[in-house]
Short mmCIF file of C-alpha atoms in Angstrom, two decimals:
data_model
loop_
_atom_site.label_atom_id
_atom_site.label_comp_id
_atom_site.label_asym_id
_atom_site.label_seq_id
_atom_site.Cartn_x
_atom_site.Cartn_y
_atom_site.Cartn_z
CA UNK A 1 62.05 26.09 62.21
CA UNK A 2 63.38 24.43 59.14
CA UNK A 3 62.22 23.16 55.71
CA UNK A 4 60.38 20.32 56.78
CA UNK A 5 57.51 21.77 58.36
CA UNK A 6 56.90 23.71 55.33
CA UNK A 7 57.30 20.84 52.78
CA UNK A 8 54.48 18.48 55.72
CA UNK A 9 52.12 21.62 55.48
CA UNK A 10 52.68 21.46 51.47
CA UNK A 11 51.51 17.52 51.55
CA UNK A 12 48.69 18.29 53.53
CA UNK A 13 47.50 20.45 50.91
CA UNK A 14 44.55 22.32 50.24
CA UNK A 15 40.67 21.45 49.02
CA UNK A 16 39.26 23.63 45.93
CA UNK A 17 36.02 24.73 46.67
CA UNK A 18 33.44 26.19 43.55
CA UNK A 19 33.53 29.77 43.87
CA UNK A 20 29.56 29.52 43.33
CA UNK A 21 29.38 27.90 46.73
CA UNK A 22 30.99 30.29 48.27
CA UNK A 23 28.54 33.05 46.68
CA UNK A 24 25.48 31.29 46.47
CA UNK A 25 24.99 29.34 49.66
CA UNK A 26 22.65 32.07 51.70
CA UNK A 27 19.99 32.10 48.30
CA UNK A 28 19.96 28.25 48.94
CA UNK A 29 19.10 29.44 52.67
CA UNK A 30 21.91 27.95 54.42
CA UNK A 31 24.07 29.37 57.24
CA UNK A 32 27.35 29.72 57.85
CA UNK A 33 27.37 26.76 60.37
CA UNK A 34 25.31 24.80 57.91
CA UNK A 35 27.50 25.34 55.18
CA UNK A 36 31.20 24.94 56.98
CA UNK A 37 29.60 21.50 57.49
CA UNK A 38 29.48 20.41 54.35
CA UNK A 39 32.72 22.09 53.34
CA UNK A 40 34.38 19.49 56.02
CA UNK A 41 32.29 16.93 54.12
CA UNK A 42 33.61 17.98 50.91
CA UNK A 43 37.38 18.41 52.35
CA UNK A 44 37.27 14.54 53.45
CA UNK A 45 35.72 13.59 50.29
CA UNK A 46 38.20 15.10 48.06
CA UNK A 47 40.90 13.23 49.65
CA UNK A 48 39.54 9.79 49.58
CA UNK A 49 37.51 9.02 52.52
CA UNK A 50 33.73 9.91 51.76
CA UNK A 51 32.82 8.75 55.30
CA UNK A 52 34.02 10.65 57.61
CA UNK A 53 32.26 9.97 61.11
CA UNK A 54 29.90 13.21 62.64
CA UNK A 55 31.97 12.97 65.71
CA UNK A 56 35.22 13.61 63.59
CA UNK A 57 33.63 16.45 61.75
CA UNK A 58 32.38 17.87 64.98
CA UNK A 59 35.42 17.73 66.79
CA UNK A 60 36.52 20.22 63.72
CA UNK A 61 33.69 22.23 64.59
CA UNK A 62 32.60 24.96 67.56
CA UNK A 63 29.25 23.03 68.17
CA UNK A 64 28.88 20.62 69.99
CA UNK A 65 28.37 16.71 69.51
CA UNK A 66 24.75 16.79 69.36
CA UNK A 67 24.03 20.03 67.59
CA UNK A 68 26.35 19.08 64.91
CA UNK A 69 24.18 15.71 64.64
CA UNK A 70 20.89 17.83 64.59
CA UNK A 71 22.45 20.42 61.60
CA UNK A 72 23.80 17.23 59.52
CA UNK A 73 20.13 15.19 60.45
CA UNK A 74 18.40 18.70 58.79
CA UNK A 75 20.65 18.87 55.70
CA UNK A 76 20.10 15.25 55.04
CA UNK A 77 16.51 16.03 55.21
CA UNK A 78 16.74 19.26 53.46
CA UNK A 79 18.14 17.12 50.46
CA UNK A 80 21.90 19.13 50.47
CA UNK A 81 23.91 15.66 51.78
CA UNK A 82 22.98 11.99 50.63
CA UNK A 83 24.28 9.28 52.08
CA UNK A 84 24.67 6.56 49.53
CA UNK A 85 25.21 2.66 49.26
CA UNK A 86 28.14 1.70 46.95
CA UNK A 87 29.99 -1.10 46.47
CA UNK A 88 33.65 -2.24 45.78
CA UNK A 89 35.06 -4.53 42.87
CA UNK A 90 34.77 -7.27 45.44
CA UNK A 91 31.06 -6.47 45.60
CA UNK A 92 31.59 -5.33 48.87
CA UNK A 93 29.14 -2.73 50.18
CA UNK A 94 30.14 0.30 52.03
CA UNK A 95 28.18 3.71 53.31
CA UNK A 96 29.53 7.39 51.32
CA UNK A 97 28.06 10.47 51.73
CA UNK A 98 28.12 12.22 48.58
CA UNK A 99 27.38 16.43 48.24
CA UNK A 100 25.49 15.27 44.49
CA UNK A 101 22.43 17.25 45.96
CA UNK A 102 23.97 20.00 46.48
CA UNK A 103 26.19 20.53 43.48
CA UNK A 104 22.31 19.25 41.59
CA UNK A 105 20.83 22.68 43.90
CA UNK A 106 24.18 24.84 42.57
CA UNK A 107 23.99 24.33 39.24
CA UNK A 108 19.88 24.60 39.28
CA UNK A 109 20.62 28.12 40.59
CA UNK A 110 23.05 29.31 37.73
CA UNK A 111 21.08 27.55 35.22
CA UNK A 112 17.90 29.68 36.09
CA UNK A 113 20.16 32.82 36.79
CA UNK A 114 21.41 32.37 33.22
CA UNK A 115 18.09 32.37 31.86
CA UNK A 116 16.62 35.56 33.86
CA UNK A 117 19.94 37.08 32.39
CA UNK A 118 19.00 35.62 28.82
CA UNK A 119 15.46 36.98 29.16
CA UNK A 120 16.60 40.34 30.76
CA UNK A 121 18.94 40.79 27.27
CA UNK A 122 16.00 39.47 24.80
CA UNK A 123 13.68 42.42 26.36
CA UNK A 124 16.27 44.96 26.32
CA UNK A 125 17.10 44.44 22.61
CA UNK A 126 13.46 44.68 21.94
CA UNK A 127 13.26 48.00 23.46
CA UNK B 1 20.61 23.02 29.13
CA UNK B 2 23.82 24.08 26.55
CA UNK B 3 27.52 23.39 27.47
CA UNK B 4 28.21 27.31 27.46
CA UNK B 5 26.68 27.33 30.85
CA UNK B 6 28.96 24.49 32.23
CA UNK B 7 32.37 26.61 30.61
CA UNK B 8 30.76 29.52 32.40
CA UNK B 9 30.82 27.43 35.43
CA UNK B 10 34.48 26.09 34.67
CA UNK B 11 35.98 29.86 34.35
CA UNK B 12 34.40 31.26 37.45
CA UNK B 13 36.28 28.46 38.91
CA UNK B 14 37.46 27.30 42.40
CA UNK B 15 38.65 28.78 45.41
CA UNK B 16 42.01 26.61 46.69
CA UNK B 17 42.08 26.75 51.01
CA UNK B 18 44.65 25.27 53.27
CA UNK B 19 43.40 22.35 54.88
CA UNK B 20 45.12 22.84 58.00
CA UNK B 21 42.21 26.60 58.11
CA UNK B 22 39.64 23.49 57.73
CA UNK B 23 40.72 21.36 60.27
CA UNK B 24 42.33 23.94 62.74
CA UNK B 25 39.97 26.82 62.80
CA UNK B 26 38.16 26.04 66.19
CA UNK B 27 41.89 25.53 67.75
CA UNK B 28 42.45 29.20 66.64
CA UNK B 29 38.82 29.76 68.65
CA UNK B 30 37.02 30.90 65.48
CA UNK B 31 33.18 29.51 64.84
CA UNK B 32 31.85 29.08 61.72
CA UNK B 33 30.66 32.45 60.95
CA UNK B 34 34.17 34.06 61.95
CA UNK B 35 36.15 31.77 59.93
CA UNK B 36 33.31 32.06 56.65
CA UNK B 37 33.74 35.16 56.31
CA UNK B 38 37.52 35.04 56.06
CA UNK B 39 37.06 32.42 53.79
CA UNK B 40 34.73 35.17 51.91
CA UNK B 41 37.72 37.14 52.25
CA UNK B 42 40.73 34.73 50.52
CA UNK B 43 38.42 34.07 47.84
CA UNK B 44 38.29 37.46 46.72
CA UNK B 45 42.21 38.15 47.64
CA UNK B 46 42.89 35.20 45.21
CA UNK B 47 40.83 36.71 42.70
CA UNK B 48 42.57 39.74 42.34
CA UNK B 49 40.66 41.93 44.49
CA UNK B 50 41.99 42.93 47.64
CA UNK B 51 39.42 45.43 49.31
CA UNK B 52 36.30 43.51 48.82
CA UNK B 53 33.67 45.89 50.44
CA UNK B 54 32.48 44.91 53.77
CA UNK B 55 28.25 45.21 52.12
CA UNK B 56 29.17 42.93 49.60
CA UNK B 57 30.10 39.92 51.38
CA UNK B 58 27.53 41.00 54.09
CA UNK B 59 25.20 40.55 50.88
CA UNK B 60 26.42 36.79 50.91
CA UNK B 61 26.00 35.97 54.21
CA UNK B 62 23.41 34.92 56.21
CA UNK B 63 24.26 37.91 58.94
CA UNK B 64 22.68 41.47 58.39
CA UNK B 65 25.43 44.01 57.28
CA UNK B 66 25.70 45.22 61.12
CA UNK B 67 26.25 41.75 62.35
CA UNK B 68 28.74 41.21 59.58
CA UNK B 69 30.79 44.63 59.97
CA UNK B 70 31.19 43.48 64.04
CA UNK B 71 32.46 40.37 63.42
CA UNK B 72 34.67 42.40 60.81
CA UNK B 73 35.85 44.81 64.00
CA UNK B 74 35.88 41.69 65.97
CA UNK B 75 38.29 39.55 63.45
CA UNK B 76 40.14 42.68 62.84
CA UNK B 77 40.83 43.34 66.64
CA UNK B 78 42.05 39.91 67.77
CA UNK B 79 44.41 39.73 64.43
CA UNK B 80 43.11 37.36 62.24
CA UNK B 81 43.06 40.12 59.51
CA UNK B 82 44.66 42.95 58.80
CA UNK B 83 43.70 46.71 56.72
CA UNK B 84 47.25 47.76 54.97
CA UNK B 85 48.40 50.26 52.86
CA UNK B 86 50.44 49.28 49.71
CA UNK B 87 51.25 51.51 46.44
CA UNK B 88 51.48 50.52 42.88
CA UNK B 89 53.92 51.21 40.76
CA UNK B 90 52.79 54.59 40.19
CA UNK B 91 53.12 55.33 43.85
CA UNK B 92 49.61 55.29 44.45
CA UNK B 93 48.24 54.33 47.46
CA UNK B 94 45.19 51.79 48.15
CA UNK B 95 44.20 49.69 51.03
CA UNK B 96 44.03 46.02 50.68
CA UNK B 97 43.23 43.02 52.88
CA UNK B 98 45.67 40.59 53.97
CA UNK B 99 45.10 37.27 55.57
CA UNK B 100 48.73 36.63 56.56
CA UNK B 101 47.97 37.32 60.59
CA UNK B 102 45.65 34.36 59.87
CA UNK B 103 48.16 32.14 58.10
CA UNK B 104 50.68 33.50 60.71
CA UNK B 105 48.68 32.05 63.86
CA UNK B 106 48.17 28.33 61.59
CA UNK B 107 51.72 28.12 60.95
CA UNK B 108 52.52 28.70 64.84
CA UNK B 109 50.30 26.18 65.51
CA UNK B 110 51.74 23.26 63.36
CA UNK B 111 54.67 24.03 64.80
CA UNK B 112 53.72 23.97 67.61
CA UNK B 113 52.33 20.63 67.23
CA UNK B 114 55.21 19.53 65.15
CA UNK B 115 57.18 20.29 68.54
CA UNK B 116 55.18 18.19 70.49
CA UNK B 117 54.84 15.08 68.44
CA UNK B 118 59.13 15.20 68.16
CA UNK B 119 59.24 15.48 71.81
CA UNK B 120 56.55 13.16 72.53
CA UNK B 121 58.35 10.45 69.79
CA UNK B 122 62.06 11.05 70.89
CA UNK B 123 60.33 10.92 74.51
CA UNK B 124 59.00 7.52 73.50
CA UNK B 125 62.10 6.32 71.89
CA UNK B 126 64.08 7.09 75.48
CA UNK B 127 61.82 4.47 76.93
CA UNK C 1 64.03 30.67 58.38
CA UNK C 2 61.26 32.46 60.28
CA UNK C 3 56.99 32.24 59.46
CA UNK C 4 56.97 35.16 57.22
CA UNK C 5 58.54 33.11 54.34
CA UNK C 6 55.77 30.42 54.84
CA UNK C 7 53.03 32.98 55.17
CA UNK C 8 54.30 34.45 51.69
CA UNK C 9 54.10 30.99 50.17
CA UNK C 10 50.41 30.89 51.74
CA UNK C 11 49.78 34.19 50.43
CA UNK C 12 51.20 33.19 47.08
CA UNK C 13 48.58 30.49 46.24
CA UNK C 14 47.37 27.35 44.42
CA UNK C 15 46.00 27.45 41.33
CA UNK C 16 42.75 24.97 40.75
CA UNK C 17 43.35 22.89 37.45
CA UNK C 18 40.08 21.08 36.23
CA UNK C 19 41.03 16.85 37.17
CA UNK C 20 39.74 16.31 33.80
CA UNK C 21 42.37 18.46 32.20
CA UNK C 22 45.08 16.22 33.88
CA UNK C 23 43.16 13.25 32.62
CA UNK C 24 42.11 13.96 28.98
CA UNK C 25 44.47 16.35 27.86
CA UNK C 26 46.10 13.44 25.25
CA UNK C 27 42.44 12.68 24.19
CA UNK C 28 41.86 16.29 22.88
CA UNK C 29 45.76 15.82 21.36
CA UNK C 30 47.45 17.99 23.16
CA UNK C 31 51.07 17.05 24.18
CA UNK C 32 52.88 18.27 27.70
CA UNK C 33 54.27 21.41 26.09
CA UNK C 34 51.00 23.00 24.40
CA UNK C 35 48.86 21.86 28.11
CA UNK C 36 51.33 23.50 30.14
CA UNK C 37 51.27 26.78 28.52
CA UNK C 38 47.52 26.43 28.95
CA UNK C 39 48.06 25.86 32.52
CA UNK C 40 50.36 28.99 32.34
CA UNK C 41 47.85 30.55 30.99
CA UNK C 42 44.76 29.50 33.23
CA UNK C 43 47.25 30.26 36.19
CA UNK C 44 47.23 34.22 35.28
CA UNK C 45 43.56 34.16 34.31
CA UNK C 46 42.58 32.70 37.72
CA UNK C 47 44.63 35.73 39.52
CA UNK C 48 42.65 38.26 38.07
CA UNK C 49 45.23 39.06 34.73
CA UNK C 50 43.30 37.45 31.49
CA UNK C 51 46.36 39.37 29.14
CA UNK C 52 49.55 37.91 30.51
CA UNK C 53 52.13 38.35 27.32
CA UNK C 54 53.58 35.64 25.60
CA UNK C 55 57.41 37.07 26.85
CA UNK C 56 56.09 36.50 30.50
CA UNK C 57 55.22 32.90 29.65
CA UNK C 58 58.00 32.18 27.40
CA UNK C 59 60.16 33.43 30.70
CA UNK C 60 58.69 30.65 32.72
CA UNK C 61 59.21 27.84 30.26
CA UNK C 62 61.73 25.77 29.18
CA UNK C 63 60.92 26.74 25.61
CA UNK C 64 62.55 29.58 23.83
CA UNK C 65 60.28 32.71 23.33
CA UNK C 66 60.18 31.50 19.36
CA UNK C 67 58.99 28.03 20.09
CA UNK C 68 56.56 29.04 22.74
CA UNK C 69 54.90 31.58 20.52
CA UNK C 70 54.86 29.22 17.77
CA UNK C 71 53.06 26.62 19.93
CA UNK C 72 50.56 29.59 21.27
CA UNK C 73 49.87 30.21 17.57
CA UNK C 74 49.01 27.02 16.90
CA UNK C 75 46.81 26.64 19.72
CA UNK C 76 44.96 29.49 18.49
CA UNK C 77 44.43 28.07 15.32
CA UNK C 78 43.31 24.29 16.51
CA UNK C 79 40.93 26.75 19.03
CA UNK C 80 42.55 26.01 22.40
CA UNK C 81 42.55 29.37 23.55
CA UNK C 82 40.94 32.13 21.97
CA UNK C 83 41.86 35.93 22.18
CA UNK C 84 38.55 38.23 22.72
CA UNK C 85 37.87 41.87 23.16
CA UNK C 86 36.23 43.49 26.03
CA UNK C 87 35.03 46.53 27.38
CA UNK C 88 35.16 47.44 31.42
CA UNK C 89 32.60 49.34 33.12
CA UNK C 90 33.62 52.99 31.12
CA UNK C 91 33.32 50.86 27.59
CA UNK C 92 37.42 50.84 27.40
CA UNK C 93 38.31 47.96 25.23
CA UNK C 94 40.86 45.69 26.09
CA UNK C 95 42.01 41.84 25.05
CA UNK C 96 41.50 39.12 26.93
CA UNK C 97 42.45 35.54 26.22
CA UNK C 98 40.14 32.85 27.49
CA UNK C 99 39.89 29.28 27.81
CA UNK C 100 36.76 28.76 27.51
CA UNK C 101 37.31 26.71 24.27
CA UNK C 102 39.49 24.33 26.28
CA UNK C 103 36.91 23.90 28.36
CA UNK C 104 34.20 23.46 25.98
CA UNK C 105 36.30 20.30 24.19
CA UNK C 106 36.71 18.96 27.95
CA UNK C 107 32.96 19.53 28.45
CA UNK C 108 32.04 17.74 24.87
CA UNK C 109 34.47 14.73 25.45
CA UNK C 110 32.60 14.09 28.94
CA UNK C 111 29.32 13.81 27.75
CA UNK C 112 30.10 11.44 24.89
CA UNK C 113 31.81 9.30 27.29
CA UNK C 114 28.79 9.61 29.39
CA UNK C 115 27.13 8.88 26.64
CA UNK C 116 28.74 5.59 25.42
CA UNK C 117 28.41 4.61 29.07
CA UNK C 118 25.10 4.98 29.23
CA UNK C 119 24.33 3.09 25.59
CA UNK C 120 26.69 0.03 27.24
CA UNK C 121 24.72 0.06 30.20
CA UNK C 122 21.74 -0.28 28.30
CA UNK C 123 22.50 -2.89 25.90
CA UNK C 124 24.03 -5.20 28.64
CA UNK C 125 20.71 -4.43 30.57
CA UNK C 126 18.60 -5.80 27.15
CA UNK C 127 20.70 -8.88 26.99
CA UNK D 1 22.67 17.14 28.43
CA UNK D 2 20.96 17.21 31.81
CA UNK D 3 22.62 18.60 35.33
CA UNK D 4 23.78 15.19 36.53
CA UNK D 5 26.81 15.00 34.00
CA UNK D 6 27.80 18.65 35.42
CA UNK D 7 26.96 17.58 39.01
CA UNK D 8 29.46 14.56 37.86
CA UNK D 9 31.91 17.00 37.03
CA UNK D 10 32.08 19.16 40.23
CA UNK D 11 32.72 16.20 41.94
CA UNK D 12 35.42 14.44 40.27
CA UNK D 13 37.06 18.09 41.38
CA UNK D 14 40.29 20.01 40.86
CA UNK D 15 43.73 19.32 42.16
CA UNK D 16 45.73 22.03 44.03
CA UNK D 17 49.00 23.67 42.73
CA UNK D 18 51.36 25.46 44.34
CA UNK D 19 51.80 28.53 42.06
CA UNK D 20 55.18 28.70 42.61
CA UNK D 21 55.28 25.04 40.85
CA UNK D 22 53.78 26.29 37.72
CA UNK D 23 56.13 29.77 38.15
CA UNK D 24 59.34 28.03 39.18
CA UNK D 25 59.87 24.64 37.74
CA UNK D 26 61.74 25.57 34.67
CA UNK D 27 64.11 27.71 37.18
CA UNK D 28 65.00 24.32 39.19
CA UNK D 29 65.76 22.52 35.31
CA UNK D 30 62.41 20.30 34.99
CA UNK D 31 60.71 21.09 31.21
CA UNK D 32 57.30 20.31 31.07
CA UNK D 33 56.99 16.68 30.06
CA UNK D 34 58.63 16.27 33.73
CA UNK D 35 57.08 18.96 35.14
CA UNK D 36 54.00 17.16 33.91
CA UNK D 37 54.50 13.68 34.92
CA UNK D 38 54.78 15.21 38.39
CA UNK D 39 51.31 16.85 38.71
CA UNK D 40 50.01 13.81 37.62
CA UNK D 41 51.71 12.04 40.24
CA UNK D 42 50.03 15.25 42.46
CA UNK D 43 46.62 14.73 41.58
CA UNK D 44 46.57 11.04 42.60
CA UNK D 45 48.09 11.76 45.55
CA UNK D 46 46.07 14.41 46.80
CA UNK D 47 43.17 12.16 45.39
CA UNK D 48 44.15 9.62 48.27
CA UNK D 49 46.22 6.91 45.68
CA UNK D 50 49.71 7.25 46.36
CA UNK D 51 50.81 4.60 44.46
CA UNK D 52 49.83 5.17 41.02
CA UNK D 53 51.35 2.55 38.40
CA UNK D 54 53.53 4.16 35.62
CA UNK D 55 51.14 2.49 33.22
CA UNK D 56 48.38 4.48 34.28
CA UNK D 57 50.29 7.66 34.40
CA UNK D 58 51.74 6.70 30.85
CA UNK D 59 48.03 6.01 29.55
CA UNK D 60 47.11 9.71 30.29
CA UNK D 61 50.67 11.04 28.42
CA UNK D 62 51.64 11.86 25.37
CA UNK D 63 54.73 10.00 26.09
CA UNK D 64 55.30 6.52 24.81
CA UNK D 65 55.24 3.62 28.34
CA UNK D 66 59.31 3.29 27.88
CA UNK D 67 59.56 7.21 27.62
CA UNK D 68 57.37 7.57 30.68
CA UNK D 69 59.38 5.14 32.95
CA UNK D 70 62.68 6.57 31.70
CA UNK D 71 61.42 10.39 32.51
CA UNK D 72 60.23 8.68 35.86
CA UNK D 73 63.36 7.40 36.59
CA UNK D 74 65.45 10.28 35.84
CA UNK D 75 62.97 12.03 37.99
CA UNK D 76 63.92 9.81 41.51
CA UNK D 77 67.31 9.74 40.99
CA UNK D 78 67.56 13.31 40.28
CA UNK D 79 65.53 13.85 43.36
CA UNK D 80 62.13 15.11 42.64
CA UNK D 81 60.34 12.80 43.43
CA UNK D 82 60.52 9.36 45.86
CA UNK D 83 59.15 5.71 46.56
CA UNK D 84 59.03 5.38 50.04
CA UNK D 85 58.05 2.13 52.74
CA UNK D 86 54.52 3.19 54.53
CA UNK D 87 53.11 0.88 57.09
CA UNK D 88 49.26 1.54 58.01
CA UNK D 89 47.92 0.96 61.50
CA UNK D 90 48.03 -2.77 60.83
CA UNK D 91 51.60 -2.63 60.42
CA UNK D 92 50.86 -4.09 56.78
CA UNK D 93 54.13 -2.53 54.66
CA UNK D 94 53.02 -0.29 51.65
CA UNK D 95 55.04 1.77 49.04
CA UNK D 96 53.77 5.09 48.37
CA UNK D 97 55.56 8.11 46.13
CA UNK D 98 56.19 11.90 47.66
CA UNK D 99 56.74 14.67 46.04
CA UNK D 100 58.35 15.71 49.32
CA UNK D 101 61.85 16.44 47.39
CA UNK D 102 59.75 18.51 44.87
CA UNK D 103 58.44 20.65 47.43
CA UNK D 104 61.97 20.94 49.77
CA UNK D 105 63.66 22.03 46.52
CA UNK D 106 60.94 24.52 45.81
CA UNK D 107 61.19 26.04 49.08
CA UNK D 108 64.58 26.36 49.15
CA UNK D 109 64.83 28.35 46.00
CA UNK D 110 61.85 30.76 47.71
CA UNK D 111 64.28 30.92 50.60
CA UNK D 112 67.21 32.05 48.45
CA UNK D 113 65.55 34.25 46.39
CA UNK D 114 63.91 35.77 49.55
CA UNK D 115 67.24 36.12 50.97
CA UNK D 116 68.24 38.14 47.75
CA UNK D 117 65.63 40.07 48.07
CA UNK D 118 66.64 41.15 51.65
CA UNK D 119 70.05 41.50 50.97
CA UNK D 120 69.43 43.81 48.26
CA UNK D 121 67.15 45.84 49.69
CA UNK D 122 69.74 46.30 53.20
CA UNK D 123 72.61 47.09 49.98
CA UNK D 124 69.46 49.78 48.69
CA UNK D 125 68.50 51.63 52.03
CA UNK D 126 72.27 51.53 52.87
CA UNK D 127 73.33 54.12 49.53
#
């Protein structure tokens, strides 16, 4: 073994993930097949290609083909994946799926958190 | 909505994983719950705690604690994680996680691969 | 060279840094010097130790231990980085430095630009 | 401020570094302009755009465009960092900069001071 397999596994590098999806993704009631998925979405997305094909990503996964289609066909539906039109500075138009909804669900989550936190304090001084 | 609950956001932060656990989990044969709840795992080892309690990731994952604690056994058996004793600098002892048998069994396998793709390019070169 | 020095390096981490503070660190007038002992700084905090001394920092810097604490001063001041008290789960007190004013300037520059955006957008949609 | 300038946020994302980067750079004679001008040369890269223009790069510094290109090319001729000939799968020729150097000399100093490490503990048990 020498250097250079270290330095390629360097390069590949790694994806950053919020630490609130990590924690939060059962109270959005996902699964941990559900929500691997879109990690691999996210993982692609970071570095550059936001449309990665669902037999890619399911070659990555343990399900098959068609159950990987069905989960990613649900989370669509279940508004936690878009899949957007944009176009280029050429005006040319191209497909990306973008996780928007689901950082939109995240953030919904702390924000009421933070309140029930805000209220909790409020009726506890008032005690 | 104030910015105080976006900086709250910004200093519970990110978890950083290897791509290669992303792309070369199912190789290792871990599914999706197996390799989540390592993933639970590394992002509390990052943190700074090393013996998360098995309830509280149970409590963030879709599993029941009982589910969760056999794939625990399960993960623990075929040596993708490992219980070890370390001391601090006061010579007391405490158990702590480690994921290295994890990152052990990745790094075999890009070499591995690494091996293969020289032989298979000097192979084609020979042609 | 065997694995165990590249599951170390595994083991050893990544620290997450915030794109924006890569891109926008000149905007909020910081030079290299004052945002990489902030990234010093957010390195430790991320690993679980929010009191890291100055001398630790200095150690890893190409300033002296003068200059660097001069620059840390000053970042205090121009409220960079703020030094707070806290209290753990027996009510011991204990300092901690943040960054969540770092974060906060990050958080207000975004949303102006957002907002200027957004006022350009609308004025080239009225003409 | 509404949730789509934070959902905005979370996905313009983080960039990965090595800790041992942040811990070790002054120890392999970078200071942090360089040090700097190299995680910005990261984050593109990781970001997909491995050819980032020197302009751009200098834009985001605190560095003057002459003082960027001649930290730049101190930088590749002291090894740290390298233009190199791509071609993509339409044999079309690109240049793209690695950081490949960067990482082989950071590994080597982990493999030194590893080796230390090792040698002093044999010299230890062996008294």
């Amino acid at each position: 073994m020498d250097r250079s397999i270290m330095v390629k596994w360097i390069n590949e590098g790694n994806v950053s993930i919020p630490i609130r999806l990590i924690q939060d993704y059962k109270k959005l009631g996902l699964n941990e097949s559900e929500v691997m998925l879109l990690i691999h979405f996210h993982s692609f997305i970071q570095r550059g290609n936001s449309f990665p094909t669902p037999q890619l990503i399911a070659s990555q996964m343990s399900l098959s083909e068609t159950e990987c289609l069905s989960v990613l066909q649900s989370l669509l539906k279940r508004g936690f994946l878009e899949l957007t039109e944009q176009s280029d500075e050429n005006n040319i138009f191209y497909e990306a799926f973008t996780l928007s909804p689901l950082w939109d669900k995240l953030v919904t989550l702390a924000l009421e958190e933070n309140l029930e936190e805000t209220t909790q304090d409020n009726y506890e001084e008032e005690q």
